[in-house]
PDB file of C-alpha atoms in Angstrom:
ATOM      1  CA  MET C   1     -65.078-225.939 299.855  1.00  0.00           C
ATOM      2  CA  ASP C   2     -68.244-227.159 298.142  1.00  0.00           C
ATOM      3  CA  ALA C   3     -68.494-230.870 297.372  1.00  0.00           C
ATOM      4  CA  GLN C   4     -68.039-231.867 293.756  1.00  0.00           C
ATOM      5  CA  PRO C   5     -71.448-232.315 292.088  1.00  0.00           C
ATOM      6  CA  LEU C   6     -72.512-235.887 291.427  1.00  0.00           C
ATOM      7  CA  ALA C   7     -71.903-236.772 287.764  1.00  0.00           C
ATOM      8  CA  VAL C   8     -75.047-238.317 286.258  1.00  0.00           C
ATOM      9  CA  GLY C   9     -75.790-239.993 282.957  1.00  0.00           C
ATOM     10  CA  ILE C  10     -79.302-240.353 281.601  1.00  0.00           C
ATOM     11  CA  ILE C  11     -81.025-242.799 279.273  1.00  0.00           C
ATOM     12  CA  GLY C  12     -83.970-241.037 277.654  1.00  0.00           C
ATOM     13  CA  CYS C  13     -84.044-237.308 276.968  1.00  0.00           C
ATOM     14  CA  GLY C  14     -87.799-236.816 277.171  1.00  0.00           C
ATOM     15  CA  ASN C  15     -90.122-235.246 279.695  1.00  0.00           C
ATOM     16  CA  VAL C  16     -88.652-236.769 282.885  1.00  0.00           C
ATOM     17  CA  GLY C  17     -85.101-236.060 281.801  1.00  0.00           C
ATOM     18  CA  ARG C  18     -85.947-232.417 281.174  1.00  0.00           C
ATOM     19  CA  ILE C  19     -87.505-232.014 284.633  1.00  0.00           C
ATOM     20  CA  LEU C  20     -84.381-233.474 286.255  1.00  0.00           C
ATOM     21  CA  ALA C  21     -82.095-231.228 284.216  1.00  0.00           C
ATOM     22  CA  GLU C  22     -84.119-228.096 284.967  1.00  0.00           C
ATOM     23  CA  LYS C  23     -83.817-228.672 288.715  1.00  0.00           C
ATOM     24  CA  GLN C  24     -80.310-230.135 289.060  1.00  0.00           C
ATOM     25  CA  ASN C  25     -78.434-228.680 291.999  1.00  0.00           C
ATOM     26  CA  THR C  26     -76.125-231.073 293.863  1.00  0.00           C
ATOM     27  CA  PHE C  27     -75.725-233.173 290.722  1.00  0.00           C
ATOM     28  CA  ARG C  28     -74.999-232.537 287.057  1.00  0.00           C
ATOM     29  CA  ILE C  29     -76.287-234.496 284.086  1.00  0.00           C
ATOM     30  CA  THR C  30     -73.064-234.660 282.109  1.00  0.00           C
ATOM     31  CA  ALA C  31     -74.005-237.329 279.553  1.00  0.00           C
ATOM     32  CA  ALA C  32     -77.319-237.931 277.788  1.00  0.00           C
ATOM     33  CA  TYR C  33     -78.207-240.914 275.603  1.00  0.00           C
ATOM     34  CA  ASP C  34     -81.334-241.329 273.519  1.00  0.00           C
ATOM     35  CA  CYS C  35     -82.019-243.824 270.725  1.00  0.00           C
ATOM     36  CA  VAL C  36     -83.396-240.865 268.750  1.00  0.00           C
ATOM     37  CA  PRO C  37     -80.262-238.785 268.012  1.00  0.00           C
ATOM     38  CA  GLY C  38     -82.184-235.540 267.659  1.00  0.00           C
ATOM     39  CA  CYS C  39     -83.521-235.843 271.212  1.00  0.00           C
ATOM     40  CA  ALA C  40     -80.020-236.165 272.661  1.00  0.00           C
ATOM     41  CA  LEU C  41     -78.828-233.190 270.623  1.00  0.00           C
ATOM     42  CA  ASP C  42     -81.758-231.026 271.694  1.00  0.00           C
ATOM     43  CA  PHE C  43     -81.200-232.003 275.340  1.00  0.00           C
ATOM     44  CA  SER C  44     -77.508-231.127 275.033  1.00  0.00           C
ATOM     45  CA  ALA C  45     -78.212-227.745 273.468  1.00  0.00           C
ATOM     46  CA  ARG C  46     -80.556-226.850 276.302  1.00  0.00           C
ATOM     47  CA  PHE C  47     -78.780-228.325 279.325  1.00  0.00           C
ATOM     48  CA  GLY C  48     -75.142-228.754 278.324  1.00  0.00           C
ATOM     49  CA  ALA C  49     -74.880-232.528 278.723  1.00  0.00           C
ATOM     50  CA  LYS C  50     -72.714-234.430 276.269  1.00  0.00           C
ATOM     51  CA  PRO C  51     -75.044-235.867 273.592  1.00  0.00           C
ATOM     52  CA  LEU C  52     -74.590-239.589 272.958  1.00  0.00           C
ATOM     53  CA  THR C  53     -76.165-241.491 270.102  1.00  0.00           C
ATOM     54  CA  GLU C  54     -74.556-244.869 270.901  1.00  0.00           C
ATOM     55  CA  PHE C  55     -75.250-246.609 274.206  1.00  0.00           C
ATOM     56  CA  ALA C  56     -71.666-247.880 274.472  1.00  0.00           C
ATOM     57  CA  GLU C  57     -70.548-244.250 274.682  1.00  0.00           C
ATOM     58  CA  LEU C  58     -72.580-243.791 277.862  1.00  0.00           C
ATOM     59  CA  LEU C  59     -70.883-246.780 279.499  1.00  0.00           C
ATOM     60  CA  ALA C  60     -67.492-245.147 278.846  1.00  0.00           C
ATOM     61  CA  GLU C  61     -68.474-241.818 280.407  1.00  0.00           C
ATOM     62  CA  PRO C  62     -67.107-240.970 283.905  1.00  0.00           C
ATOM     63  CA  VAL C  63     -70.514-240.769 285.606  1.00  0.00           C
ATOM     64  CA  GLU C  64     -71.304-242.254 289.005  1.00  0.00           C
ATOM     65  CA  ILE C  65     -74.934-243.122 288.398  1.00  0.00           C
ATOM     66  CA  VAL C  66     -77.247-243.544 285.420  1.00  0.00           C
ATOM     67  CA  VAL C  67     -80.936-242.616 285.396  1.00  0.00           C
ATOM     68  CA  GLU C  68     -83.205-244.706 283.173  1.00  0.00           C
ATOM     69  CA  ALA C  69     -86.013-242.420 282.026  1.00  0.00           C
ATOM     70  CA  ALA C  70     -86.981-244.166 278.807  1.00  0.00           C
ATOM     71  CA  SER C  71     -89.052-247.359 278.822  1.00  0.00           C
ATOM     72  CA  VAL C  72     -89.475-250.878 280.147  1.00  0.00           C
ATOM     73  CA  SER C  73     -87.648-252.198 277.079  1.00  0.00           C
ATOM     74  CA  ALA C  74     -84.725-249.837 277.794  1.00  0.00           C
ATOM     75  CA  VAL C  75     -84.364-251.289 281.300  1.00  0.00           C
ATOM     76  CA  ARG C  76     -84.276-254.815 279.914  1.00  0.00           C
ATOM     77  CA  GLU C  77     -81.765-253.875 277.239  1.00  0.00           C
ATOM     78  CA  TYR C  78     -79.389-251.620 279.155  1.00  0.00           C
ATOM     79  CA  ALA C  79     -79.656-252.068 282.945  1.00  0.00           C
ATOM     80  CA  ILE C  80     -77.255-254.988 283.396  1.00  0.00           C
ATOM     81  CA  ASP C  81     -74.608-253.355 281.190  1.00  0.00           C
ATOM     82  CA  VAL C  82     -74.862-250.161 283.269  1.00  0.00           C
ATOM     83  CA  LEU C  83     -74.078-252.131 286.432  1.00  0.00           C
ATOM     84  CA  ARG C  84     -71.234-254.001 284.724  1.00  0.00           C
ATOM     85  CA  SER C  85     -69.682-250.664 283.711  1.00  0.00           C
ATOM     86  CA  GLY C  86     -69.279-249.806 287.407  1.00  0.00           C
ATOM     87  CA  LYS C  87     -72.203-247.398 287.725  1.00  0.00           C
ATOM     88  CA  ASP C  88     -75.212-247.374 290.025  1.00  0.00           C
ATOM     89  CA  LEU C  89     -78.685-247.110 288.502  1.00  0.00           C
ATOM     90  CA  ILE C  90     -82.013-245.369 289.059  1.00  0.00           C
ATOM     91  CA  ILE C  91     -84.937-247.126 287.363  1.00  0.00           C
ATOM     92  CA  LEU C  92     -88.123-245.204 286.609  1.00  0.00           C
ATOM     93  CA  SER C  93     -89.694-247.797 284.296  1.00  0.00           C
ATOM     94  CA  VAL C  94     -90.156-250.186 287.214  1.00  0.00           C
ATOM     95  CA  GLY C  95     -92.595-252.322 285.226  1.00  0.00           C
ATOM     96  CA  ALA C  96     -89.535-254.104 283.825  1.00  0.00           C
ATOM     97  CA  LEU C  97     -88.989-255.677 287.243  1.00  0.00           C
ATOM     98  CA  ALA C  98     -92.324-257.485 287.032  1.00  0.00           C
ATOM     99  CA  ASP C  99     -90.444-260.060 284.949  1.00  0.00           C
ATOM    100  CA  GLU C 100     -89.165-262.331 287.717  1.00  0.00           C
ATOM    101  CA  THR C 101     -86.455-263.963 285.611  1.00  0.00           C
ATOM    102  CA  PHE C 102     -85.038-260.596 284.575  1.00  0.00           C
ATOM    103  CA  ARG C 103     -85.337-259.179 288.096  1.00  0.00           C
ATOM    104  CA  ILE C 104     -83.430-262.085 289.640  1.00  0.00           C
ATOM    105  CA  GLU C 105     -80.663-261.750 287.059  1.00  0.00           C
ATOM    106  CA  LEU C 106     -80.422-257.971 287.513  1.00  0.00           C
ATOM    107  CA  LEU C 107     -80.313-258.119 291.313  1.00  0.00           C
ATOM    108  CA  GLY C 108     -77.813-260.953 291.170  1.00  0.00           C
ATOM    109  CA  GLU C 109     -75.463-258.809 289.094  1.00  0.00           C
ATOM    110  CA  ALA C 110     -75.938-255.853 291.453  1.00  0.00           C
ATOM    111  CA  ARG C 111     -74.967-258.015 294.439  1.00  0.00           C
ATOM    112  CA  ARG C 112     -71.999-259.531 292.630  1.00  0.00           C
ATOM    113  CA  LEU C 113     -70.701-256.129 291.587  1.00  0.00           C
ATOM    114  CA  ASN C 114     -71.646-254.319 294.821  1.00  0.00           C
ATOM    115  CA  ARG C 115     -73.759-251.815 292.912  1.00  0.00           C
ATOM    116  CA  LYS C 116     -76.992-250.104 293.949  1.00  0.00           C
ATOM    117  CA  ILE C 117     -80.308-249.996 292.059  1.00  0.00           C
ATOM    118  CA  HIS C 118     -82.635-247.228 293.226  1.00  0.00           C
ATOM    119  CA  VAL C 119     -86.401-247.344 292.625  1.00  0.00           C
ATOM    120  CA  PRO C 120     -88.055-243.951 293.275  1.00  0.00           C
ATOM    121  CA  SER C 121     -91.456-243.762 294.976  1.00  0.00           C
ATOM    122  CA  GLY C 122     -92.701-242.490 291.639  1.00  0.00           C
ATOM    123  CA  ALA C 123     -96.278-241.239 291.480  1.00  0.00           C
ATOM    124  CA  ILE C 124     -97.180-242.373 295.012  1.00  0.00           C
ATOM    125  CA  MET C 125     -96.012-241.795 298.578  1.00  0.00           C
ATOM    126  CA  GLY C 126     -95.289-244.021 301.523  1.00  0.00           C
ATOM    127  CA  LEU C 127     -93.147-246.760 299.973  1.00  0.00           C
ATOM    128  CA  ASP C 128     -90.757-246.474 302.916  1.00  0.00           C
ATOM    129  CA  ASN C 129     -93.392-247.761 305.339  1.00  0.00           C
ATOM    130  CA  ILE C 130     -95.042-250.095 302.824  1.00  0.00           C
ATOM    131  CA  ARG C 131     -91.773-252.027 303.188  1.00  0.00           C
ATOM    132  CA  ILE C 132     -92.949-253.279 306.580  1.00  0.00           C
ATOM    133  CA  GLY C 133     -94.837-255.879 304.548  1.00  0.00           C
ATOM    134  CA  GLN C 134     -91.463-257.594 304.118  1.00  0.00           C
ATOM    135  CA  VAL C 135     -91.079-258.066 307.875  1.00  0.00           C
ATOM    136  CA  SER C 136     -94.670-258.395 309.146  1.00  0.00           C
ATOM    137  CA  SER C 137     -98.001-259.876 308.104  1.00  0.00           C
ATOM    138  CA  VAL C 138    -100.155-258.144 305.473  1.00  0.00           C
ATOM    139  CA  ASP C 139    -103.917-258.548 305.135  1.00  0.00           C
ATOM    140  CA  THR C 140    -104.609-256.120 302.272  1.00  0.00           C
ATOM    141  CA  ILE C 141    -102.489-254.244 299.763  1.00  0.00           C
ATOM    142  CA  LEU C 142    -104.637-252.652 297.058  1.00  0.00           C
ATOM    143  CA  LEU C 143    -103.827-249.960 294.537  1.00  0.00           C
ATOM    144  CA  ARG C 144    -106.742-248.192 292.861  1.00  0.00           C
ATOM    145  CA  THR C 145    -105.630-245.977 289.967  1.00  0.00           C
ATOM    146  CA  THR C 146    -108.022-243.528 288.294  1.00  0.00           C
ATOM    147  CA  LYS C 147    -107.102-241.620 285.159  1.00  0.00           C
ATOM    148  CA  ASN C 148    -108.720-239.824 282.287  1.00  0.00           C
ATOM    149  CA  PRO C 149    -109.362-242.330 279.460  1.00  0.00           C
ATOM    150  CA  LEU C 150    -107.019-240.352 277.197  1.00  0.00           C
ATOM    151  CA  SER C 151    -104.162-241.085 279.614  1.00  0.00           C
ATOM    152  CA  LEU C 152    -105.059-244.767 279.431  1.00  0.00           C
ATOM    153  CA  GLY C 153    -105.255-244.750 275.653  1.00  0.00           C
ATOM    154  CA  ILE C 154    -108.913-245.771 275.542  1.00  0.00           C
ATOM    155  CA  GLY C 155    -112.178-244.111 274.486  1.00  0.00           C
ATOM    156  CA  GLU C 156    -114.367-245.113 277.429  1.00  0.00           C
ATOM    157  CA  PRO C 157    -117.157-242.449 277.750  1.00  0.00           C
ATOM    158  CA  GLU C 158    -118.229-243.357 281.304  1.00  0.00           C
ATOM    159  CA  THR C 159    -116.534-243.950 284.638  1.00  0.00           C
ATOM    160  CA  LYS C 160    -115.653-247.614 284.636  1.00  0.00           C
ATOM    161  CA  CYS C 161    -113.263-250.135 286.164  1.00  0.00           C
ATOM    162  CA  VAL C 162    -111.257-251.311 283.156  1.00  0.00           C
ATOM    163  CA  PHE C 163    -109.000-253.718 285.021  1.00  0.00           C
ATOM    164  CA  SER C 164    -109.058-255.709 288.248  1.00  0.00           C
ATOM    165  CA  GLY C 165    -106.350-258.200 289.117  1.00  0.00           C
ATOM    166  CA  THR C 166    -102.758-258.328 290.340  1.00  0.00           C
ATOM    167  CA  ALA C 167     -99.856-256.012 289.588  1.00  0.00           C
ATOM    168  CA  SER C 168     -98.092-258.701 287.568  1.00  0.00           C
ATOM    169  CA  GLU C 169    -101.229-259.143 285.432  1.00  0.00           C
ATOM    170  CA  CYS C 170    -101.802-255.410 285.071  1.00  0.00           C
ATOM    171  CA  VAL C 171     -98.349-254.812 283.617  1.00  0.00           C
ATOM    172  CA  GLN C 172     -99.376-256.947 280.638  1.00  0.00           C
ATOM    173  CA  ARG C 173    -102.503-254.870 279.958  1.00  0.00           C
ATOM    174  CA  TYR C 174    -101.316-251.353 280.771  1.00  0.00           C
ATOM    175  CA  PRO C 175     -97.495-251.391 280.578  1.00  0.00           C
ATOM    176  CA  LYS C 176     -97.275-247.596 280.492  1.00  0.00           C
ATOM    177  CA  ASN C 177     -99.446-247.167 283.580  1.00  0.00           C
ATOM    178  CA  THR C 178     -98.209-249.867 285.946  1.00  0.00           C
ATOM    179  CA  ASN C 179     -94.910-248.596 287.360  1.00  0.00           C
ATOM    180  CA  VAL C 180     -96.730-247.663 290.559  1.00  0.00           C
ATOM    181  CA  ALA C 181     -98.269-251.121 290.929  1.00  0.00           C
ATOM    182  CA  VAL C 182     -94.942-252.880 290.490  1.00  0.00           C
ATOM    183  CA  SER C 183     -93.162-250.478 292.875  1.00  0.00           C
ATOM    184  CA  LEU C 184     -95.824-251.141 295.488  1.00  0.00           C
ATOM    185  CA  SER C 185     -95.448-254.908 295.097  1.00  0.00           C
ATOM    186  CA  LEU C 186     -91.661-254.762 295.341  1.00  0.00           C
ATOM    187  CA  ALA C 187     -91.849-252.608 298.461  1.00  0.00           C
ATOM    188  CA  CYS C 188     -94.414-254.808 300.191  1.00  0.00           C
ATOM    189  CA  GLY C 189     -92.882-258.092 299.131  1.00  0.00           C
ATOM    190  CA  CYS C 190     -96.064-259.496 297.585  1.00  0.00           C
ATOM    191  CA  ASP C 191     -98.122-259.120 294.407  1.00  0.00           C
ATOM    192  CA  ALA C 192    -100.427-256.159 295.092  1.00  0.00           C
ATOM    193  CA  SER C 193    -104.052-256.153 294.011  1.00  0.00           C
ATOM    194  CA  VAL C 194    -104.801-253.505 291.391  1.00  0.00           C
ATOM    195  CA  GLU C 195    -107.860-251.729 290.047  1.00  0.00           C
ATOM    196  CA  VAL C 196    -107.597-249.358 287.082  1.00  0.00           C
ATOM    197  CA  TRP C 197    -110.497-246.921 286.634  1.00  0.00           C
ATOM    198  CA  SER C 198    -111.244-244.741 283.642  1.00  0.00           C
ATOM    199  CA  ASP C 199    -113.012-241.474 284.513  1.00  0.00           C
ATOM    200  CA  PRO C 200    -113.674-238.850 281.784  1.00  0.00           C
ATOM    201  CA  GLY C 201    -114.135-236.211 284.489  1.00  0.00           C
ATOM    202  CA  GLU C 202    -110.748-236.818 286.130  1.00  0.00           C
ATOM    203  CA  THR C 203    -108.198-234.151 285.249  1.00  0.00           C
ATOM    204  CA  LYS C 204    -105.369-235.542 287.363  1.00  0.00           C
ATOM    205  CA  ASN C 205    -103.765-238.955 287.872  1.00  0.00           C
ATOM    206  CA  MET C 206    -105.187-240.391 291.107  1.00  0.00           C
ATOM    207  CA  HIS C 207    -103.789-243.286 293.117  1.00  0.00           C
ATOM    208  CA  GLU C 208    -105.387-244.720 296.236  1.00  0.00           C
ATOM    209  CA  ILE C 209    -103.565-247.245 298.422  1.00  0.00           C
ATOM    210  CA  ILE C 210    -105.444-249.406 300.913  1.00  0.00           C
ATOM    211  CA  PHE C 211    -103.000-251.186 303.216  1.00  0.00           C
ATOM    212  CA  SER C 212    -103.701-253.246 306.343  1.00  0.00           C
ATOM    213  CA  GLY C 213    -101.906-255.829 308.408  1.00  0.00           C
ATOM    214  CA  GLU C 214    -100.126-256.403 311.683  1.00  0.00           C
ATOM    215  CA  PHE C 215     -99.345-252.678 312.001  1.00  0.00           C
ATOM    216  CA  GLY C 216    -102.984-251.525 311.629  1.00  0.00           C
ATOM    217  CA  GLU C 217    -104.635-249.802 308.659  1.00  0.00           C
ATOM    218  CA  ALA C 218    -103.667-247.081 306.190  1.00  0.00           C
ATOM    219  CA  TYR C 219    -105.362-245.239 303.369  1.00  0.00           C
ATOM    220  CA  ILE C 220    -103.351-242.945 301.106  1.00  0.00           C
ATOM    221  CA  ARG C 221    -104.751-240.879 298.245  1.00  0.00           C
ATOM    222  CA  ILE C 222    -102.589-238.931 295.827  1.00  0.00           C
ATOM    223  CA  ARG C 223    -103.940-236.771 293.007  1.00  0.00           C
ATOM    224  CA  ASN C 224    -101.019-235.900 290.793  1.00  0.00           C
ATOM    225  CA  ASN C 225    -100.652-233.200 288.227  1.00  0.00           C
ATOM    226  CA  PRO C 226     -99.780-234.859 284.892  1.00  0.00           C
ATOM    227  CA  SER C 227     -96.450-233.857 283.393  1.00  0.00           C
ATOM    228  CA  SER C 228     -96.879-231.113 280.830  1.00  0.00           C
ATOM    229  CA  GLY C 229     -95.132-233.150 278.142  1.00  0.00           C
ATOM    230  CA  ASN C 230     -96.770-236.501 278.845  1.00  0.00           C
ATOM    231  CA  GLY C 231    -100.264-236.840 280.318  1.00  0.00           C
ATOM    232  CA  ALA C 232     -99.700-240.495 281.226  1.00  0.00           C
ATOM    233  CA  THR C 233     -96.807-239.574 283.543  1.00  0.00           C
ATOM    234  CA  SER C 234     -97.244-237.764 286.847  1.00  0.00           C
ATOM    235  CA  ARG C 235     -94.884-234.892 287.596  1.00  0.00           C
ATOM    236  CA  LEU C 236     -94.372-236.440 291.036  1.00  0.00           C
ATOM    237  CA  ALA C 237     -92.646-239.419 289.381  1.00  0.00           C
ATOM    238  CA  ALA C 238     -89.892-237.171 288.043  1.00  0.00           C
ATOM    239  CA  LEU C 239     -89.657-235.234 291.296  1.00  0.00           C
ATOM    240  CA  SER C 240     -89.199-238.449 293.286  1.00  0.00           C
ATOM    241  CA  ALA C 241     -86.202-239.351 291.119  1.00  0.00           C
ATOM    242  CA  LEU C 242     -84.909-235.808 291.581  1.00  0.00           C
ATOM    243  CA  SER C 243     -85.157-236.259 295.349  1.00  0.00           C
ATOM    244  CA  ILE C 244     -82.999-239.401 295.196  1.00  0.00           C
ATOM    245  CA  LEU C 245     -80.324-237.640 293.152  1.00  0.00           C
ATOM    246  CA  GLU C 246     -80.259-234.565 295.372  1.00  0.00           C
ATOM    247  CA  ASN C 247     -79.846-236.685 298.518  1.00  0.00           C
ATOM    248  CA  LEU C 248     -77.370-239.368 297.431  1.00  0.00           C
ATOM    249  CA  LYS C 249     -74.480-237.519 299.074  1.00  0.00           C
ATOM    250  CA  ASN C 250     -76.493-236.300 302.064  1.00  0.00           C
ATOM    251  CA  PRO C 251     -75.157-237.940 305.278  1.00  0.00           C
ATOM    252  CA  LEU C 252     -78.647-237.751 306.818  1.00  0.00           C
ATOM    253  CA  VAL C 253     -80.891-240.502 305.411  1.00  0.00           C
ATOM    254  CA  ILE C 254     -84.632-240.103 306.073  1.00  0.00           C
ATOM    255  CA  GLY C 255     -87.250-242.759 305.392  1.00  0.00           C
ATOM    256  CA  ALA C 256     -85.023-245.028 303.311  1.00  0.00           C
TER     257      ALA C 256
END
């Protein structure tokens, strides 16, 4: 007999939510909340999830895990209540965890309630081994992100470094483009260095990771296709969340 599909709730019925719904297999999105009622209704009409226009309704739904696919502000507003309702959580807007006070409170609640918070690899690869920074010495952890200026919301006509600093500083300047930087820092256990480059000739979202330490040296380059509905978001980000959902009930755990 086939296992019962994992019941999933979602916060945010936009581009990422649609990708997850289109590819659901071992899970089912049964409840969908969006602060814009029309978005939840459209999502329901297309994918069959119960449309919710009040967040409290989502907390009452019999889902096992909730996917946040909305915004940094949505994480801050809803994440703790999701855990307190007895549900695990997948966070895509990882930039919210750059706020140390909020992060400590959120993780404290997760420990107290014995709940899990999953952070997908997002638009990069290799977070599983970047975690060795938590148990060994690190010399360099640098993220260099290059995007078309339109994706960055600027009008820079030439290739130019528009930011250089730490991940925690970058989230203040480019909150919609720093989930990768914060994920990298959380995985490594230290505040990663970040460069953001604007390149009018770049048609994809490119991330380069330079990592060195006790283990040796690594260089990773990813050139992502932007999501069709949102040029600032890489399709890989949605697919990495999809991978978590599809494997939650898999008894074989690889690289996590």
